[in-house]
Short mmCIF file of C-alpha atoms and ligand atoms in Angstrom, two decimals:
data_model
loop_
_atom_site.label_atom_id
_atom_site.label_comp_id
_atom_site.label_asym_id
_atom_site.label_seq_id
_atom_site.Cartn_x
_atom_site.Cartn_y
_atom_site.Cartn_z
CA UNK A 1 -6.84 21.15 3.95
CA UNK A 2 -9.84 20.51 6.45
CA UNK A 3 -13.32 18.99 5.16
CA UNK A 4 -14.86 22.48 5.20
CA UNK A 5 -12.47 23.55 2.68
CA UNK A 6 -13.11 20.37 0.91
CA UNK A 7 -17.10 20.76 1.14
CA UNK A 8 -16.22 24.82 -0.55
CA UNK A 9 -14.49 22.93 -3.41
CA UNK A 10 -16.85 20.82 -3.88
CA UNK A 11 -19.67 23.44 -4.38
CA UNK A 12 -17.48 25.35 -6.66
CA UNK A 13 -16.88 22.12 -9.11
CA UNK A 14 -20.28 21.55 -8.94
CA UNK A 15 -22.33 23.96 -7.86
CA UNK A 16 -24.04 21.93 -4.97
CA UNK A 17 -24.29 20.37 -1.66
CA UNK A 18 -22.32 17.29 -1.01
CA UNK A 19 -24.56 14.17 0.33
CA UNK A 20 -21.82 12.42 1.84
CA UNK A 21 -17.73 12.14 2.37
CA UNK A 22 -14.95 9.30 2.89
CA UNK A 23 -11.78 8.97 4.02
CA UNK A 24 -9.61 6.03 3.16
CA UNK A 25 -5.89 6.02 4.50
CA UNK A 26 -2.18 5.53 2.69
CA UNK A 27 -0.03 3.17 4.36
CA UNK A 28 3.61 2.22 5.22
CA UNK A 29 4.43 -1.72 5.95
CA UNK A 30 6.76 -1.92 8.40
CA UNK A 31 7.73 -5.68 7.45
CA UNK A 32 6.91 -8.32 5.15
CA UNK A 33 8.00 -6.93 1.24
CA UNK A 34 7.12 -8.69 -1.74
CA UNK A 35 5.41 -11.45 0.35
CA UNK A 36 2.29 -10.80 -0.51
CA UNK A 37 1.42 -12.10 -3.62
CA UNK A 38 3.72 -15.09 -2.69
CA UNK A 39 1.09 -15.90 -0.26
CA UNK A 40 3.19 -14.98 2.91
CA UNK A 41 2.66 -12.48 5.99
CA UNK A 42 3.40 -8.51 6.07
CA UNK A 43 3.02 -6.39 8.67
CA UNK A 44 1.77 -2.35 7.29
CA UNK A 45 -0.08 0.06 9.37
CA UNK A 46 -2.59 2.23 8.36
CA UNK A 47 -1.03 6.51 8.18
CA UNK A 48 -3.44 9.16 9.03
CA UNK A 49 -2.78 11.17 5.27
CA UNK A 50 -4.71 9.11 2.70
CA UNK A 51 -7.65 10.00 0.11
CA UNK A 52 -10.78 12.10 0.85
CA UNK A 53 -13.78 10.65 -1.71
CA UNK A 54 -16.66 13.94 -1.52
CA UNK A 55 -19.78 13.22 -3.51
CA UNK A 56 -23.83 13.31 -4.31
CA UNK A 57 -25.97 12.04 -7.07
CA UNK A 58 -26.64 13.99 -10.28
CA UNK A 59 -30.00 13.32 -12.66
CA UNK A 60 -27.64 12.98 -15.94
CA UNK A 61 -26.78 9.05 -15.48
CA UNK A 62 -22.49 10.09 -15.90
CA UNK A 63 -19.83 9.45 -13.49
CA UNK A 64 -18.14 13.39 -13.27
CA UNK A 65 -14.73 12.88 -11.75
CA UNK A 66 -12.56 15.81 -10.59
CA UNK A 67 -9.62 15.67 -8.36
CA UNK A 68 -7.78 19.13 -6.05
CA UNK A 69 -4.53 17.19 -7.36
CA UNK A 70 -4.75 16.58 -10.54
CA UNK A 71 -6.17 18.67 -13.54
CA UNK A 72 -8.05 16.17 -15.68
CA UNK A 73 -12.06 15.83 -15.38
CA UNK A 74 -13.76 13.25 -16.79
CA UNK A 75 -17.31 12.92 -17.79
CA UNK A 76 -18.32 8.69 -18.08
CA UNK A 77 -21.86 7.52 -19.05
CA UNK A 78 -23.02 5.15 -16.60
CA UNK A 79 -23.46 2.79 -19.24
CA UNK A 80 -19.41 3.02 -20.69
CA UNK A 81 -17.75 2.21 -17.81
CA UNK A 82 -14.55 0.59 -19.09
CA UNK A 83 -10.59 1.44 -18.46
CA UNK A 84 -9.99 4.86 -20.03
CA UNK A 85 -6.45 5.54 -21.90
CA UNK A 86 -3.45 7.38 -21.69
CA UNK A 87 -3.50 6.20 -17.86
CA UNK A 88 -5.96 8.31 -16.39
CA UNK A 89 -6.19 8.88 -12.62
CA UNK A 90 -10.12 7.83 -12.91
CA UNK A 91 -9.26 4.68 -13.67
CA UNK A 92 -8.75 3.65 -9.91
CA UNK A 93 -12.03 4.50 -9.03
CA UNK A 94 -14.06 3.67 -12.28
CA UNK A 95 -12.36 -0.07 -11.98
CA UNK A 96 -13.85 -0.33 -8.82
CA UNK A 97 -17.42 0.77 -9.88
CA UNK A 98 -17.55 -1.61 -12.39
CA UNK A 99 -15.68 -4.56 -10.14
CA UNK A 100 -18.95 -4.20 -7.54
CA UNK A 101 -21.45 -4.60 -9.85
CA UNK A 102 -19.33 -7.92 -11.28
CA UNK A 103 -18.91 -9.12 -7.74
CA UNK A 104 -22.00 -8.54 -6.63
CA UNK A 105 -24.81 -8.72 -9.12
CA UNK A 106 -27.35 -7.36 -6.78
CA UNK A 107 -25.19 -4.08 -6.59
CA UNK A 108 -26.66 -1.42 -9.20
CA UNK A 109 -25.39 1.71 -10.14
CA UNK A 110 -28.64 3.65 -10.70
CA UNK A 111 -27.83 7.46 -10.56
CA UNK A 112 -25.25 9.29 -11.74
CA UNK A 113 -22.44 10.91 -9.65
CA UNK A 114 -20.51 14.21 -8.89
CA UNK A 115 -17.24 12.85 -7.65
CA UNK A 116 -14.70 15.06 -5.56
CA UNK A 117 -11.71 13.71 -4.56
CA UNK A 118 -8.35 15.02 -2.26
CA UNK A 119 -5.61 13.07 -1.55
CA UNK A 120 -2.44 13.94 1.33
CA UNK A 121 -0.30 11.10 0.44
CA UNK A 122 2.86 12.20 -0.84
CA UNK A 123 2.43 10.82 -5.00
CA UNK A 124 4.44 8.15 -6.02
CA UNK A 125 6.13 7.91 -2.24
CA UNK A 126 5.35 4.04 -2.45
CA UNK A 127 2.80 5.14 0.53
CA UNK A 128 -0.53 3.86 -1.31
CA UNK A 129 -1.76 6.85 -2.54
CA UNK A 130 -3.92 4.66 -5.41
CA UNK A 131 -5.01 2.00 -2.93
CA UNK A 132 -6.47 4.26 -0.69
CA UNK A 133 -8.15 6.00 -3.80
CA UNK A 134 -9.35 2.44 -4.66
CA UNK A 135 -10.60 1.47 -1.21
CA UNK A 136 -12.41 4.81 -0.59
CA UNK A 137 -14.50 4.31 -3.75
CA UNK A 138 -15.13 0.90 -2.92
CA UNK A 139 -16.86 1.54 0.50
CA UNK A 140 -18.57 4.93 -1.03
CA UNK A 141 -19.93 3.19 -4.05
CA UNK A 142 -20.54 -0.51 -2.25
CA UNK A 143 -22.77 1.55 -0.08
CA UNK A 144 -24.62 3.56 -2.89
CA UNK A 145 -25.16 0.44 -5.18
CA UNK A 146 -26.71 -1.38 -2.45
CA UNK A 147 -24.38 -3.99 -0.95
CA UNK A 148 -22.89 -3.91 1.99
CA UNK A 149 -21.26 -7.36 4.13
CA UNK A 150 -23.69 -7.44 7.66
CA UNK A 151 -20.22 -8.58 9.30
CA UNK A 152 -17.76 -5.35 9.44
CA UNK A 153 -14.35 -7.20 9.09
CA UNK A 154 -15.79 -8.91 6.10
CA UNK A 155 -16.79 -6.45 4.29
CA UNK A 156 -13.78 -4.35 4.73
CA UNK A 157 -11.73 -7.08 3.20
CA UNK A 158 -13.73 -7.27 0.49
CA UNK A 159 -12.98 -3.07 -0.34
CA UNK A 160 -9.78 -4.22 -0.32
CA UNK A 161 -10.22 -7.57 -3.04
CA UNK A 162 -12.48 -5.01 -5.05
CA UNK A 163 -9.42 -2.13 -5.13
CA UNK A 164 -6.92 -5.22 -5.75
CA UNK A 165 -9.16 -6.16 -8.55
CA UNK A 166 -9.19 -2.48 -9.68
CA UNK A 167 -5.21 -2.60 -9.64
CA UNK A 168 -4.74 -5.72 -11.62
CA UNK A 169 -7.32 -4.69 -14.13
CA UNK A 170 -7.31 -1.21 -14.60
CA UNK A 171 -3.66 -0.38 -13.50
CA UNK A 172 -2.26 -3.39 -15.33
CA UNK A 173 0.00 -3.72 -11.84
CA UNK A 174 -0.41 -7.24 -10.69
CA UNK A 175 -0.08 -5.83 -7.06
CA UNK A 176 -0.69 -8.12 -3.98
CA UNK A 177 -2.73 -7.32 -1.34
CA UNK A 178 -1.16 -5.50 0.97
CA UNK A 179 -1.79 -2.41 0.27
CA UNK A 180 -5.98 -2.08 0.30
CA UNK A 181 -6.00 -4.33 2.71
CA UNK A 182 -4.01 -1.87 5.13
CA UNK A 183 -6.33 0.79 3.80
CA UNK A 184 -9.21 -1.09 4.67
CA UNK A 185 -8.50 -2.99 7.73
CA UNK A 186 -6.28 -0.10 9.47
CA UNK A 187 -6.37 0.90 13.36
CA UNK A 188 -4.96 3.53 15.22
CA UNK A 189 -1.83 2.60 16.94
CA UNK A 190 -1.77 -0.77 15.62
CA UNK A 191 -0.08 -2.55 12.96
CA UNK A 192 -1.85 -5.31 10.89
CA UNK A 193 -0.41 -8.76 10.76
CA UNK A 194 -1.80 -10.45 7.57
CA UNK A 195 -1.41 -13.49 6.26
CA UNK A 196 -2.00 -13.10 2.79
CA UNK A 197 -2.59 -16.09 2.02
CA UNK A 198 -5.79 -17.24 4.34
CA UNK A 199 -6.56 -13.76 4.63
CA UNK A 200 -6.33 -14.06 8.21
CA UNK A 201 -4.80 -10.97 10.54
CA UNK A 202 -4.53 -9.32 13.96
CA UNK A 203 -4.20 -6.29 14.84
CA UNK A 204 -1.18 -5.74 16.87
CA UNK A 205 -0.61 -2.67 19.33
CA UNK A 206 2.66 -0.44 18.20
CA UNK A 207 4.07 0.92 21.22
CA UNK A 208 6.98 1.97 21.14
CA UNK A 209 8.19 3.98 24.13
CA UNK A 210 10.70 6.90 23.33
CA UNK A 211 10.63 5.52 19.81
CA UNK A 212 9.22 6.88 16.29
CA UNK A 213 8.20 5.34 13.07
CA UNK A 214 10.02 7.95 11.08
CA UNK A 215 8.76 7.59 6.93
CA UNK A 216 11.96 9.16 4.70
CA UNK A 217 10.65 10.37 1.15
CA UNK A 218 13.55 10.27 -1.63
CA UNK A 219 11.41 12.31 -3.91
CA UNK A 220 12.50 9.57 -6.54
CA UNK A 221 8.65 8.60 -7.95
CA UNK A 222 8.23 4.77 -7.76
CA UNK A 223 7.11 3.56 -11.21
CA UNK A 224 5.63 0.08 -10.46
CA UNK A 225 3.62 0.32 -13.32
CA UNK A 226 7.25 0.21 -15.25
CA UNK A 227 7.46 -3.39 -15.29
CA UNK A 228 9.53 -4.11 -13.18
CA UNK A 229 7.30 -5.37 -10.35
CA UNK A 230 5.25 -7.52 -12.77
CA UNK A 231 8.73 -9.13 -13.40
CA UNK A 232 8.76 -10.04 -9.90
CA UNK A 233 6.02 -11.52 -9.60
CA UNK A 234 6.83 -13.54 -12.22
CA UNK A 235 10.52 -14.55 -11.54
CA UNK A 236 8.68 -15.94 -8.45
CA UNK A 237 5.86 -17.99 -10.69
CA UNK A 238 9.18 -19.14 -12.10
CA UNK A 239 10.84 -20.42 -9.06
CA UNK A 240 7.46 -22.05 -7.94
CA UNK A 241 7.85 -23.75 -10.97
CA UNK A 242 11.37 -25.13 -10.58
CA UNK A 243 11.29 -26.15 -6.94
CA UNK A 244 7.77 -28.10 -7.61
CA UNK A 245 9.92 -30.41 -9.79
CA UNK A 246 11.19 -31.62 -5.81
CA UNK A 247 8.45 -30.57 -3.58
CA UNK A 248 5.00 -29.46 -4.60
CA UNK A 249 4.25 -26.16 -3.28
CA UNK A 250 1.35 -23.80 -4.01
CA UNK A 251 3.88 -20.90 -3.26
CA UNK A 252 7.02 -19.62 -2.12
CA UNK A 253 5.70 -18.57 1.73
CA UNK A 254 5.27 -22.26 2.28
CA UNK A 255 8.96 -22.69 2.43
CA UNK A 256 10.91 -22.60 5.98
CA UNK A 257 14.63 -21.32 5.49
CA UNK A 258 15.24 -25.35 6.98
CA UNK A 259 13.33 -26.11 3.39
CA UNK A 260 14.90 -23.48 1.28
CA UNK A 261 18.38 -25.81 1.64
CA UNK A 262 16.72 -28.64 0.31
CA UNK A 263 15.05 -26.92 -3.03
CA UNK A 264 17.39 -23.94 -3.84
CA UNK A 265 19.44 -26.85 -6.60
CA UNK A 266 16.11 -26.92 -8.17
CA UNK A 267 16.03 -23.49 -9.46
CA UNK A 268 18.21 -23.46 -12.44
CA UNK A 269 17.37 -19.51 -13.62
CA UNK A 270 19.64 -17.64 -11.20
CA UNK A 271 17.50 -14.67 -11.08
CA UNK A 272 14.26 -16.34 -9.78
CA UNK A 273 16.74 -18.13 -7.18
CA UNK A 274 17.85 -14.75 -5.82
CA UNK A 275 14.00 -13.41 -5.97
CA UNK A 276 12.69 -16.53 -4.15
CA UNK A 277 15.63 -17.01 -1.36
CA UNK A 278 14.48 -13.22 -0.33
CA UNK A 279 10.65 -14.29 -0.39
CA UNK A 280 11.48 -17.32 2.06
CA UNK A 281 14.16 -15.21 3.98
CA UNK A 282 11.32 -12.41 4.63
CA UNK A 283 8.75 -14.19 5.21
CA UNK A 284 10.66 -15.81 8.51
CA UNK A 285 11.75 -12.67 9.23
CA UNK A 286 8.14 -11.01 9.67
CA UNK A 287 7.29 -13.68 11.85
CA UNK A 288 10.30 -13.29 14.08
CA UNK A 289 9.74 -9.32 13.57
CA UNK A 290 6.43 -9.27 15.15
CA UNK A 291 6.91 -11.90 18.01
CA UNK A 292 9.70 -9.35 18.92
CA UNK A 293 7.47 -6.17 18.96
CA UNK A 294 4.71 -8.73 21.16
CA UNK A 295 7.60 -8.66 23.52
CA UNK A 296 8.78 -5.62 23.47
CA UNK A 297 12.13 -6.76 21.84
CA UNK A 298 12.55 -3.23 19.65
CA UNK A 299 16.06 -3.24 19.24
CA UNK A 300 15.41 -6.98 17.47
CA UNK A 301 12.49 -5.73 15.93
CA UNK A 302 14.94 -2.95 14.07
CA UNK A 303 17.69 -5.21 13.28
CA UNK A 304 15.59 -7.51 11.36
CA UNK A 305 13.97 -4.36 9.43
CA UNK A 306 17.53 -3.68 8.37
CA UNK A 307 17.90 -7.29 7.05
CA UNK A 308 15.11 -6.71 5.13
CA UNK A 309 16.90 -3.84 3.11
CA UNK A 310 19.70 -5.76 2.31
CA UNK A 311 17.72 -8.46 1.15
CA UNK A 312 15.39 -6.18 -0.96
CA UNK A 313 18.56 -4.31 -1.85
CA UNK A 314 20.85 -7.58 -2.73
CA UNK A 315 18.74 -10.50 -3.80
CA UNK A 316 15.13 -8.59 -4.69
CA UNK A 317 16.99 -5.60 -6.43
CA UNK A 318 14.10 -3.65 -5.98
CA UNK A 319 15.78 -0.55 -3.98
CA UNK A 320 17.99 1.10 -6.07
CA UNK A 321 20.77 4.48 -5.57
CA UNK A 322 18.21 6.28 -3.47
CA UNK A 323 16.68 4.12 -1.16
CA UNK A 324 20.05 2.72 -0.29
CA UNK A 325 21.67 5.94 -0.06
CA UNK A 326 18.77 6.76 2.74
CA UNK A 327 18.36 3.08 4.43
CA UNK A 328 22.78 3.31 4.77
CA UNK A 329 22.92 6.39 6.13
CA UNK A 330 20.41 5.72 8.42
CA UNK A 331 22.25 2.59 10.01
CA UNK A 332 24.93 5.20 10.69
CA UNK A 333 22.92 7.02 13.25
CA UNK A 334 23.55 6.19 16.71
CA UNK A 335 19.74 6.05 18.25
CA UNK A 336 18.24 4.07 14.52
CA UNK A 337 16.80 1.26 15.24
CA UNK A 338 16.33 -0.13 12.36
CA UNK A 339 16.02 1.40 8.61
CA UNK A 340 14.41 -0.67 5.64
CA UNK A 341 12.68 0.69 1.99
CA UNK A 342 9.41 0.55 2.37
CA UNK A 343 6.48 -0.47 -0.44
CA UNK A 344 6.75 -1.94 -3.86
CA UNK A 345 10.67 0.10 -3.97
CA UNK A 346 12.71 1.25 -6.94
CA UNK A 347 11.94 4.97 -5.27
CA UNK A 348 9.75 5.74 -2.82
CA UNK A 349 10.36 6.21 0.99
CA UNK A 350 12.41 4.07 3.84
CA UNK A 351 10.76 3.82 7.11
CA UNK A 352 13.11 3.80 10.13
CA UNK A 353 12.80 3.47 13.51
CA UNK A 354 14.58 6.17 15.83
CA UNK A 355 14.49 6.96 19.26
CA UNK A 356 12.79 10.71 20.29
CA UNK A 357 16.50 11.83 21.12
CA UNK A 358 18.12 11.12 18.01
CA UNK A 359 15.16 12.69 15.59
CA UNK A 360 17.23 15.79 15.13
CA UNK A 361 20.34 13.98 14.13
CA UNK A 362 18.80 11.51 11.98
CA UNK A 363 17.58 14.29 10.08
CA UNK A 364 20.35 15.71 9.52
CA UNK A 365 22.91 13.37 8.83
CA UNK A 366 20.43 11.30 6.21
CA UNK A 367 19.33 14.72 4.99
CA UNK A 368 22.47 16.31 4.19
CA UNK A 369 24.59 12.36 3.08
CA UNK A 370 21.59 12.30 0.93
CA UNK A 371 21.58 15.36 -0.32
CA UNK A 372 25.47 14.81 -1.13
CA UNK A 373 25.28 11.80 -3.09
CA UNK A 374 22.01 11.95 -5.02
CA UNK A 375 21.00 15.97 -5.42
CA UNK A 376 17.94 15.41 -4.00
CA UNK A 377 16.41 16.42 -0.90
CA UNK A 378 14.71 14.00 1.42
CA UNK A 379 11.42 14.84 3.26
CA UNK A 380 10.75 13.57 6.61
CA UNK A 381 7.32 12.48 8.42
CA UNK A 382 6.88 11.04 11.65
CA UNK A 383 4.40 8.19 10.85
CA UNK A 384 0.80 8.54 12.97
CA UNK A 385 -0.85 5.31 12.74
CA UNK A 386 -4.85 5.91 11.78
CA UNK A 387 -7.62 4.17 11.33
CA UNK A 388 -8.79 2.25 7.89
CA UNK A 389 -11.08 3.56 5.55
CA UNK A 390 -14.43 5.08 7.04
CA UNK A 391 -17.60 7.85 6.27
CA UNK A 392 -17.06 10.37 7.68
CA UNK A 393 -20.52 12.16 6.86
C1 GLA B 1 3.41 -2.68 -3.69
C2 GLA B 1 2.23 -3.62 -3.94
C3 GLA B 1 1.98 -4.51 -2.73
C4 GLA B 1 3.26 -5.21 -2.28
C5 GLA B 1 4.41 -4.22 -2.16
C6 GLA B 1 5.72 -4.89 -1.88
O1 GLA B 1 3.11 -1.77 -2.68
O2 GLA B 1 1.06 -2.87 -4.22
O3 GLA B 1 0.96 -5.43 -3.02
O4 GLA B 1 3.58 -6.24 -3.14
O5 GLA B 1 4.55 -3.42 -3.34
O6 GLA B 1 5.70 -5.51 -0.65
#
């Protein structure tokens, strides 16, 4: 799909000229899971697929949304702007509409809008299709309402609170930051190393000679809005709890594995102990992850990716028959790096690193084991690294 053909579609929904066009970007971490909203690091990079946001005023004071993916249209008064049922896609943009105006009551929403949006992320991959819907709303309508940060880095992490914000309140998904933030803050050939906590990051170069960030799609949707990551993040509230009883802590990235030995007796549930020994056990591990990528230490880099998955897979039980199926096969390969689930999990995609000689066989030895033992067939992408969210006209 190029922008002309987006511009044509446009026209045709609406019958006029667009004024002006975003693009926010998907993402795929390449360390750090469920650390976010337990205050600790992660380390996702920014994909060149991601949303396309098309639009111009109207005179009739509505919101008019209309998507090349998905069917539904909706039609909002500027004055109703509230979560609409039966989980409609609008509701990651409309959330962030309204979550400007709260943030910032000098932003006002004073026309109507013709909204057009396109999205390339592969739906329900676990790439952040919906954040990068969020984020590209959030710079579109931060800059239509009227507020805008003067400092750039800023005011992209504030897209990225405001489609957080949209998550937690118009998803019901009590996501952590990750995500927008990747959408927001992305760079081309980089990775982002976030502490999500401080909100502090860097941007660190990916270069990886003779080596690809290969993404693996099981075609098995994610459903984080099933539950099951809200019970996450609240197993972990839970072990907060417990260890406090020994050692205040605000939360669980605070805790060294040196710590962990000292408070682990203090969490009697067993579950929240597994949930919070990954946390602690990640968190070190995306330190140690990017100090080896700094020095060029790959082969380190991909054996701590694969401790990841087993964590995820053994004490996080977020990965599931699919994702392992994928990550195990793809430790079999000679040339793999490393091979890890990527996103919230429960479905989704792995991302794996391979070297340029082994792409073929990778393929086809994750491709057909998968094939064997699930009855699905797995997609592959070699991961570009882009650039956060931007206007593009
Ligand atoms: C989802 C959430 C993120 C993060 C990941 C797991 O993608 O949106 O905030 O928690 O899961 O690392």
């Amino acid at each position: 799909m190029t922008t002309q053909e987006m511009k044509m579609a446009f026209e045709q929904a609406y019958g006029k000229q667009v004024e002006k066009m975003y693009f926010s970007p998907g993402r795929v971490n390449l360390i750090g899971e469920h650390t976010d909203y337990n205050g600790g690091c992660v380390f996702p990079c920014a994909l060149s697929f991601g949303a396309w946001l098309l639009i111009a005023k109207n005179a009739d004071r509505v919101l008019r949304f209309q998507s090349m993916n998905m069917p539904q249209k909706y039609e909002i008064p500027i004055s109703e702007i509230q979560p609409q049922p039966d989980k409609a896609w609008c509701n990651y943009a409309l959330g962030c509409i309204e979550i400007i105006a709260r943030r910032h009551p000098e932003a006002k929403l004073e026309s109507g809008y013709d909204l057009l949006y396109y999205g390339n992320v592969p739906a329900g991959a676990g790439l952040s299709s919906s954040a990068a819907m969020e984020v590209v709303t959030a710079r579109a309508f931060t800059e239509e309402m009227g507020w805008k940060d003067a400092d750039d880095k800023k005011y992209r992490t504030e897209l990225a609170l405001i489609g957080q914000a949209c998550e937690h309140e118009y998803a019901g998904v009590m996501c952590g930051i990750m995500d927008q933030f990747a959408s927001a803050q992305g760079k081309k050939d980089h990775a982002i190393y976030l502490n999500c906590d401080t909100m502090e990051f860097e941007h660190v170069p990916v270069k990886l000679e003779g080596i690809k960030v290969v993404i693996t799609n099981t075609h098995s949707p994610h459903h984080l809005d099933s539950g099951a990551y809200n019970d996450r993040v609240r197993q972990c509230k839970t072990a907060v709890e417990q260890i406090c009883k020994v050692k205040p802590i605000k939360c669980l990235a605070e805790l060294t594995p040196e710590d962990w030995k000292e408070v682990e007796g203090a969490i009697s549930d067993p579950i929240a102990k597994k949930r919070a020994r990954h946390v602690v056990g990640e968190v070190a591990r995306t330190a140690a992850a990017v100090e080896a990528l700094k020095k060029g230490e790959i082969a380190y880099f991909g054996e701590l990716m694969t401790a990841s998955h087993v964590s995820l897979r053994d004490d996080y039980e977020v990965t599931g028959k699919e994702l392992d199926t994928l990550a195990e096969a793809a430790w079999q390969v000679e040339g793999v790096l490393g091979s890890r689930m990527t996103g919230g999990g429960f479905g989704g995609c792995t991302v794996s690193l391979v070297k340029d000689e082994a792409i073929e066989d990778f393929k086809a030895f994750v491709g057909k084991e998968y094939e064997e033992k699930t009855g699905l067939k797995a997609d592959f992408y070699v991961a570009e690294i882009g650039n956060g969210v931007m206007r593009l006209e």
